[in-house]
């Protein structure tokens, strides 16, 4: 979990750097600061379990086992990317690892995860679907519809709210009168749990209970992880709407630094091992970046590839 969090952090720092060099088409929403959520949840998932993701989805992909090189290539608009550039930063999918897709439509992953849960139930397997979404998404209609349906049908879904206190520049307390998103779980008759989302072990343990409950066929859980993004909402948003003392307090709670300290304190890692893991994560990101930058852009005619049915298969139908 430590090395995965490092990889996500360095990956996002690299994406930010590349964005500054005008190498990333479109926009970016960085996951830096929120790594413990994706990593702590996905550490409980099997390869054949499903996840749905958001516009802030690079970290979810990496934590679920996506290849760094194809992820970076997709973000940089190269034809070797996961979706051959049909997705870009906000719509990466890899069905082979159960990554059902990220989406730019806030809250749209919630009913999709409920649908994945229904498919699991109909197939009779013990898979689980985990659904990542933000505090802002929890005010969408899809939140109510998706969670209510999953609750009444006891679907194997873990709804993971990444509460980073803001939806773009809108503070959560100005659009919600309950303190915790997880408090809303009682209206669906399911467990609601709030944890420190910058503590990877707290996330891991709470997700473990929720995932196992879902696997046993006992239904969904709403797991809220309180966290904070290191940067603004997207691109160069300077996030001037965030009070300075609030930013400073959260920087002190950085998930990676805290977990590293804990691992050193308990002698699970020593300084040399930490240095080696940091270097290894940086190297992996560099390798993926090199692969992406050396990959060609798609040709214009490829814009319609994988969009329309081939004539032959259309005739067969
Ligand atoms: C349905 C919809 N409404 C509005 C937007 C514009 N928008 C993009 S991200 C965002 C904020 C989402 O906030 P939150 O769910 O808390 O996720 P965070 O960005 O904090 O991770 C909004 C309003 C959108 N993409 N889709
Ligand atoms: Mg938010």
Short mmCIF file of C-alpha atoms and ligand atoms in Angstrom, two decimals:
data_model
loop_
_atom_site.label_atom_id
_atom_site.label_comp_id
_atom_site.label_asym_id
_atom_site.label_seq_id
_atom_site.Cartn_x
_atom_site.Cartn_y
_atom_site.Cartn_z
CA UNK A 1 0.00 0.00 0.00
CA UNK A 2 2.90 2.35 0.74
CA UNK A 3 4.55 1.85 -2.62
CA UNK A 4 1.22 2.15 -4.43
CA UNK A 5 0.52 5.48 -2.74
CA UNK A 6 3.98 6.69 -3.73
CA UNK A 7 3.40 5.64 -7.33
CA UNK A 8 0.10 7.53 -7.50
CA UNK A 9 1.66 10.66 -5.94
CA UNK A 10 4.63 10.69 -8.34
CA UNK A 11 2.38 9.86 -11.27
CA UNK A 12 0.14 12.85 -10.49
CA UNK A 13 3.12 15.15 -9.99
CA UNK A 14 4.37 14.07 -13.39
CA UNK A 15 0.97 14.65 -15.03
CA UNK A 16 0.94 18.16 -13.54
CA UNK A 17 4.44 18.82 -14.90
CA UNK A 18 3.47 17.52 -18.36
CA UNK A 19 0.31 19.62 -18.29
CA UNK A 20 2.48 22.68 -17.68
CA UNK A 21 4.45 21.77 -20.80
CA UNK A 22 1.22 21.71 -22.80
CA UNK A 23 1.55 17.96 -23.41
CA UNK A 24 -1.84 17.00 -21.95
CA UNK A 25 -4.87 17.71 -24.11
CA UNK A 26 -8.02 18.73 -22.22
CA UNK A 27 -8.01 19.20 -18.49
CA UNK A 28 -6.72 17.30 -15.45
CA UNK A 29 -8.09 16.57 -11.97
CA UNK A 30 -5.31 15.30 -9.76
CA UNK A 31 -5.73 12.65 -7.06
CA UNK A 32 -2.66 13.76 -5.08
CA UNK A 33 -3.54 13.91 -1.39
CA UNK A 34 -6.34 11.35 -1.63
CA UNK A 35 -4.19 8.27 -2.35
CA UNK A 36 -5.07 6.44 0.87
CA UNK A 37 -8.70 6.10 -0.20
CA UNK A 38 -8.20 4.27 -3.50
CA UNK A 39 -5.30 2.24 -2.13
CA UNK A 40 -6.96 1.28 1.17
CA UNK A 41 -10.16 0.21 -0.59
CA UNK A 42 -8.59 -1.58 -3.57
CA UNK A 43 -6.24 -3.55 -1.29
CA UNK A 44 -9.38 -5.45 -0.30
CA UNK A 45 -10.47 -6.16 -3.87
CA UNK A 46 -9.67 -9.05 -6.18
CA UNK A 47 -8.79 -8.63 -9.82
CA UNK A 48 -12.28 -9.81 -10.82
CA UNK A 49 -14.02 -7.30 -8.54
CA UNK A 50 -15.32 -4.15 -10.19
CA UNK A 51 -14.78 -0.45 -9.58
CA UNK A 52 -16.32 2.68 -11.03
CA UNK A 53 -14.44 5.94 -10.93
CA UNK A 54 -14.74 9.69 -11.37
CA UNK A 55 -13.19 12.65 -13.18
CA UNK A 56 -10.41 12.38 -10.51
CA UNK A 57 -9.70 8.81 -11.53
CA UNK A 58 -5.98 8.19 -12.19
CA UNK A 59 -5.45 6.96 -8.63
CA UNK A 60 -8.38 4.55 -8.83
CA UNK A 61 -6.98 3.02 -12.03
CA UNK A 62 -3.51 2.56 -10.57
CA UNK A 63 -4.80 1.13 -7.28
CA UNK A 64 -6.94 -1.40 -9.19
CA UNK A 65 -3.88 -2.57 -11.10
CA UNK A 66 -3.90 -0.58 -14.33
CA UNK A 67 -0.66 -0.39 -16.32
CA UNK A 68 1.09 2.93 -15.77
CA UNK A 69 2.33 3.18 -19.36
CA UNK A 70 -1.10 2.77 -20.98
CA UNK A 71 -2.63 5.13 -18.42
CA UNK A 72 -0.06 7.84 -19.10
CA UNK A 73 -0.36 7.31 -22.87
CA UNK A 74 -4.13 7.81 -22.67
CA UNK A 75 -3.68 11.02 -20.69
CA UNK A 76 -1.13 12.30 -23.22
CA UNK A 77 -3.44 11.47 -26.14
CA UNK A 78 -1.29 8.74 -27.68
CA UNK A 79 -2.61 5.80 -29.66
CA UNK A 80 -1.05 3.30 -27.22
CA UNK A 81 -3.34 4.58 -24.45
CA UNK A 82 -5.96 2.43 -22.76
CA UNK A 83 -8.83 3.70 -24.88
CA UNK A 84 -6.80 4.71 -27.95
CA UNK A 85 -7.49 8.32 -26.93
CA UNK A 86 -11.28 7.93 -26.97
CA UNK A 87 -11.19 8.42 -23.20
CA UNK A 88 -8.44 10.77 -22.11
CA UNK A 89 -7.76 11.63 -18.49
CA UNK A 90 -11.39 11.41 -17.36
CA UNK A 91 -12.63 8.23 -19.05
CA UNK A 92 -10.08 5.48 -18.63
CA UNK A 93 -11.44 1.93 -18.51
CA UNK A 94 -9.83 -1.52 -18.40
CA UNK A 95 -12.36 -4.32 -18.17
CA UNK A 96 -9.57 -6.92 -17.80
CA UNK A 97 -8.91 -5.65 -14.26
CA UNK A 98 -12.54 -4.84 -13.44
CA UNK A 99 -12.08 -1.11 -13.99
CA UNK A 100 -15.49 -0.33 -15.50
CA UNK A 101 -14.58 3.22 -16.28
CA UNK A 102 -14.18 6.71 -15.03
CA UNK A 103 -16.73 9.33 -16.00
CA UNK A 104 -16.80 13.11 -16.13
CA UNK A 105 -20.51 13.11 -15.30
CA UNK A 106 -20.57 13.72 -11.56
CA UNK A 107 -22.48 10.95 -9.76
CA UNK A 108 -22.85 8.79 -12.88
CA UNK A 109 -20.72 5.96 -11.51
CA UNK A 110 -23.18 5.29 -8.68
CA UNK A 111 -26.00 3.63 -10.69
CA UNK A 112 -23.38 1.92 -12.87
CA UNK A 113 -21.91 0.30 -9.75
CA UNK A 114 -25.41 -0.73 -8.66
CA UNK A 115 -25.85 -2.30 -12.12
CA UNK A 116 -22.54 -4.13 -11.74
CA UNK A 117 -23.77 -5.35 -8.35
CA UNK A 118 -26.99 -6.60 -9.95
CA UNK A 119 -25.01 -8.46 -12.62
CA UNK A 120 -22.95 -10.15 -9.87
CA UNK A 121 -26.11 -11.17 -8.07
CA UNK A 122 -27.68 -12.57 -11.24
CA UNK A 123 -24.49 -14.50 -12.09
CA UNK A 124 -24.34 -15.83 -8.54
CA UNK A 125 -20.63 -15.09 -8.05
CA UNK A 126 -19.02 -13.64 -4.92
CA UNK A 127 -17.56 -10.59 -6.66
CA UNK A 128 -17.95 -7.08 -5.27
CA UNK A 129 -18.32 -3.68 -6.94
CA UNK A 130 -16.73 -0.63 -5.30
CA UNK A 131 -17.90 2.80 -6.36
CA UNK A 132 -15.81 5.94 -5.84
CA UNK A 133 -17.47 9.36 -5.87
CA UNK A 134 -17.12 12.77 -4.23
CA UNK A 135 -19.02 14.75 -1.62
CA UNK A 136 -20.49 16.83 -4.45
CA UNK A 137 -21.79 13.68 -6.15
CA UNK A 138 -23.62 12.75 -2.95
CA UNK A 139 -26.03 15.63 -3.65
CA UNK A 140 -26.98 14.24 -7.05
CA UNK A 141 -30.18 12.26 -7.67
CA UNK A 142 -28.10 9.30 -8.82
CA UNK A 143 -26.79 8.93 -5.26
CA UNK A 144 -30.30 8.40 -3.88
CA UNK A 145 -31.48 6.17 -6.73
CA UNK A 146 -28.35 4.02 -6.93
CA UNK A 147 -27.88 3.46 -3.21
CA UNK A 148 -31.56 2.89 -2.51
CA UNK A 149 -31.81 0.28 -5.25
CA UNK A 150 -28.61 -1.45 -4.10
CA UNK A 151 -29.95 -1.45 -0.54
CA UNK A 152 -33.38 -2.94 -1.24
CA UNK A 153 -31.90 -5.61 -3.54
CA UNK A 154 -28.98 -6.32 -1.15
CA UNK A 155 -26.47 -5.80 -3.95
CA UNK A 156 -22.75 -6.41 -3.30
CA UNK A 157 -21.62 -2.81 -3.63
CA UNK A 158 -19.38 -0.64 -1.46
CA UNK A 159 -20.17 3.03 -1.98
CA UNK A 160 -17.01 5.01 -1.22
CA UNK A 161 -17.49 8.74 -0.79
CA UNK A 162 -14.23 10.66 -1.08
CA UNK A 163 -15.18 13.68 0.97
CA UNK A 164 -12.49 16.25 0.19
CA UNK A 165 -14.75 19.03 1.59
CA UNK A 166 -15.23 20.77 -1.76
CA UNK A 167 -17.06 20.29 -5.04
CA UNK A 168 -15.07 22.59 -7.30
CA UNK A 169 -15.09 25.81 -5.18
CA UNK A 170 -18.25 24.92 -3.25
CA UNK A 171 -17.70 24.06 0.38
CA UNK A 172 -19.60 20.99 1.56
CA UNK A 173 -21.07 22.79 4.59
CA UNK A 174 -22.74 25.34 2.31
CA UNK A 175 -24.71 22.69 0.40
CA UNK A 176 -25.35 20.02 3.08
CA UNK A 177 -26.76 20.43 6.56
CA UNK A 178 -25.61 17.03 7.82
CA UNK A 179 -21.98 16.85 8.85
CA UNK A 180 -21.17 13.46 7.40
CA UNK A 181 -22.21 12.02 4.04
CA UNK A 182 -22.29 8.61 5.77
CA UNK A 183 -25.11 9.88 8.03
CA UNK A 184 -27.34 9.56 4.99
CA UNK A 185 -26.94 5.76 5.04
CA UNK A 186 -29.63 5.43 7.72
CA UNK A 187 -32.25 6.62 5.24
CA UNK A 188 -31.44 3.58 3.09
CA UNK A 189 -31.25 1.12 5.99
CA UNK A 190 -27.58 0.28 5.36
CA UNK A 191 -24.43 0.77 7.46
CA UNK A 192 -22.74 4.17 7.11
CA UNK A 193 -19.18 4.61 8.30
CA UNK A 194 -16.97 7.72 8.37
CA UNK A 195 -13.20 7.29 8.56
CA UNK A 196 -10.06 9.40 8.32
CA UNK A 197 -9.40 9.10 4.60
CA UNK A 198 -5.79 10.16 5.07
CA UNK A 199 -5.10 7.09 7.21
CA UNK A 200 -4.63 4.18 4.83
CA UNK A 201 -5.00 1.55 7.56
CA UNK A 202 -8.27 3.08 8.79
CA UNK A 203 -9.58 3.04 5.21
CA UNK A 204 -8.32 -0.51 4.70
CA UNK A 205 -10.00 -1.81 7.85
CA UNK A 206 -13.34 -0.11 7.24
CA UNK A 207 -13.33 -1.20 3.59
CA UNK A 208 -12.48 -4.74 4.68
CA UNK A 209 -15.66 -4.97 6.78
CA UNK A 210 -17.75 -3.49 3.95
CA UNK A 211 -16.24 -5.67 1.21
CA UNK A 212 -16.64 -8.87 3.22
CA UNK A 213 -20.24 -7.97 4.07
CA UNK A 214 -20.94 -7.45 0.37
CA UNK A 215 -19.19 -10.72 -0.56
CA UNK A 216 -21.36 -12.62 1.91
CA UNK A 217 -24.43 -11.25 0.12
CA UNK A 218 -25.49 -9.01 2.99
CA UNK A 219 -25.71 -5.86 0.89
CA UNK A 220 -24.09 -2.48 0.46
CA UNK A 221 -22.28 -0.10 2.82
CA UNK A 222 -21.72 3.63 2.53
CA UNK A 223 -18.12 4.35 3.48
CA UNK A 224 -17.12 7.99 3.75
CA UNK A 225 -13.43 8.87 3.75
CA UNK A 226 -12.56 12.42 4.82
CA UNK A 227 -9.64 13.62 2.78
CA UNK A 228 -8.24 16.68 1.01
CA UNK A 229 -6.82 17.35 -2.41
CA UNK A 230 -3.32 18.81 -2.49
CA UNK A 231 -4.04 20.97 -5.52
CA UNK A 232 -7.04 22.90 -6.78
CA UNK A 233 -10.05 21.28 -8.42
CA UNK A 234 -8.51 21.06 -11.88
CA UNK A 235 -5.76 22.44 -14.09
CA UNK A 236 -4.31 25.55 -12.52
CA UNK A 237 -7.17 26.30 -10.12
CA UNK A 238 -5.22 28.08 -7.34
CA UNK A 239 -8.00 27.12 -4.87
CA UNK A 240 -8.01 30.57 -3.30
CA UNK A 241 -11.36 29.67 -1.71
CA UNK A 242 -9.60 27.38 0.78
CA UNK A 243 -8.47 29.09 4.01
CA UNK A 244 -4.71 28.97 4.50
CA UNK A 245 -4.87 27.44 7.98
CA UNK A 246 -7.18 24.69 6.67
CA UNK A 247 -4.70 23.81 3.90
CA UNK A 248 -1.81 23.80 6.36
CA UNK A 249 -3.66 21.56 8.82
CA UNK A 250 -4.41 19.03 6.08
CA UNK A 251 -0.84 19.11 4.75
CA UNK A 252 0.25 17.96 8.20
CA UNK A 253 -2.10 14.98 7.83
CA UNK A 254 -0.56 13.81 4.54
CA UNK A 255 -1.38 10.11 4.16
CA UNK A 256 1.96 9.07 2.70
CA UNK A 257 4.11 10.84 5.28
CA UNK A 258 2.00 9.46 8.11
CA UNK A 259 2.09 5.89 6.86
CA UNK A 260 5.83 6.12 6.22
CA UNK A 261 6.39 7.34 9.77
CA UNK A 262 4.35 4.47 11.12
CA UNK A 263 6.23 1.88 9.06
CA UNK A 264 9.58 3.26 10.24
CA UNK A 265 8.45 3.53 13.85
CA UNK A 266 7.34 -0.08 13.93
CA UNK A 267 10.54 -1.15 12.09
CA UNK A 268 8.49 -2.65 9.27
CA UNK A 269 10.71 -0.64 6.92
CA UNK A 270 14.09 0.99 7.47
CA UNK A 271 15.39 4.21 5.90
CA UNK A 272 17.22 2.38 3.11
CA UNK A 273 14.08 0.45 2.17
CA UNK A 274 12.05 3.65 2.13
CA UNK A 275 14.62 5.28 -0.17
CA UNK A 276 14.60 2.23 -2.44
CA UNK A 277 10.80 2.19 -2.67
CA UNK A 278 10.66 5.93 -3.37
CA UNK A 279 13.23 5.53 -6.14
CA UNK A 280 11.45 2.52 -7.59
CA UNK A 281 8.11 4.37 -7.74
CA UNK A 282 9.81 7.35 -9.42
CA UNK A 283 11.50 5.04 -11.93
CA UNK A 284 8.22 3.37 -12.82
CA UNK A 285 6.60 6.73 -13.48
CA UNK A 286 9.59 7.85 -15.59
CA UNK A 287 9.40 4.62 -17.63
CA UNK A 288 5.68 5.07 -18.24
CA UNK A 289 6.22 8.71 -19.24
CA UNK A 290 8.98 7.76 -21.69
CA UNK A 291 6.73 5.10 -23.22
CA UNK A 292 3.88 7.59 -23.61
CA UNK A 293 6.02 10.40 -25.00
CA UNK A 294 7.61 8.06 -27.55
CA UNK A 295 4.21 6.73 -28.66
CA UNK A 296 2.61 8.19 -31.80
CA UNK A 297 -0.56 10.25 -31.88
CA UNK A 298 -3.49 8.52 -33.57
CA UNK A 299 -4.21 9.38 -37.17
CA UNK A 300 -7.32 11.38 -38.00
CA UNK A 301 -9.04 8.40 -39.63
CA UNK A 302 -8.77 6.46 -36.34
CA UNK A 303 -11.33 8.82 -34.83
CA UNK A 304 -14.09 6.49 -36.05
CA UNK A 305 -12.34 3.20 -35.14
CA UNK A 306 -14.22 1.20 -32.48
CA UNK A 307 -17.11 3.64 -32.83
CA UNK A 308 -19.15 2.07 -35.64
CA UNK A 309 -19.70 -1.67 -36.24
CA UNK A 310 -17.57 -3.19 -39.01
CA UNK A 311 -19.56 -3.84 -42.19
CA UNK A 312 -18.98 -7.60 -41.88
CA UNK A 313 -20.28 -7.90 -38.33
CA UNK A 314 -23.14 -5.55 -39.14
CA UNK A 315 -24.18 -7.90 -42.00
CA UNK A 316 -24.00 -10.95 -39.70
CA UNK A 317 -26.53 -9.29 -37.44
C1 LIG B 1 -23.60 16.12 -13.70
C2 LIG B 1 -22.47 17.09 -13.60
N1 LIG B 1 -22.66 18.27 -13.01
C3 LIG B 1 -21.65 19.17 -12.90
C4 LIG B 1 -20.42 18.87 -13.43
C5 LIG B 1 -19.26 19.87 -13.30
N2 LIG B 1 -18.34 19.37 -12.26
C6 LIG B 1 -17.24 18.67 -12.58
S1 LIG B 1 -16.42 18.13 -11.21
C7 LIG B 1 -17.51 18.87 -10.19
C8 LIG B 1 -17.35 18.80 -8.70
C9 LIG B 1 -17.48 17.42 -8.17
O1 LIG B 1 -17.25 17.45 -6.79
P1 LIG B 1 -17.08 16.13 -5.97
O2 LIG B 1 -18.15 15.16 -6.35
O3 LIG B 1 -16.99 16.51 -4.55
O4 LIG B 1 -15.70 15.53 -6.51
P2 LIG B 1 -14.22 16.15 -6.36
O5 LIG B 1 -13.96 16.97 -7.58
O6 LIG B 1 -14.17 16.95 -5.12
O7 LIG B 1 -13.33 14.96 -6.31
C10 LIG B 1 -18.53 19.49 -10.91
C11 LIG B 1 -19.64 20.22 -10.31
C12 LIG B 1 -20.25 17.63 -14.07
N3 LIG B 1 -19.09 17.26 -14.60
N4 LIG B 1 -21.29 16.74 -14.12
MG1 LIG B 2 -15.31 16.87 -3.40
#
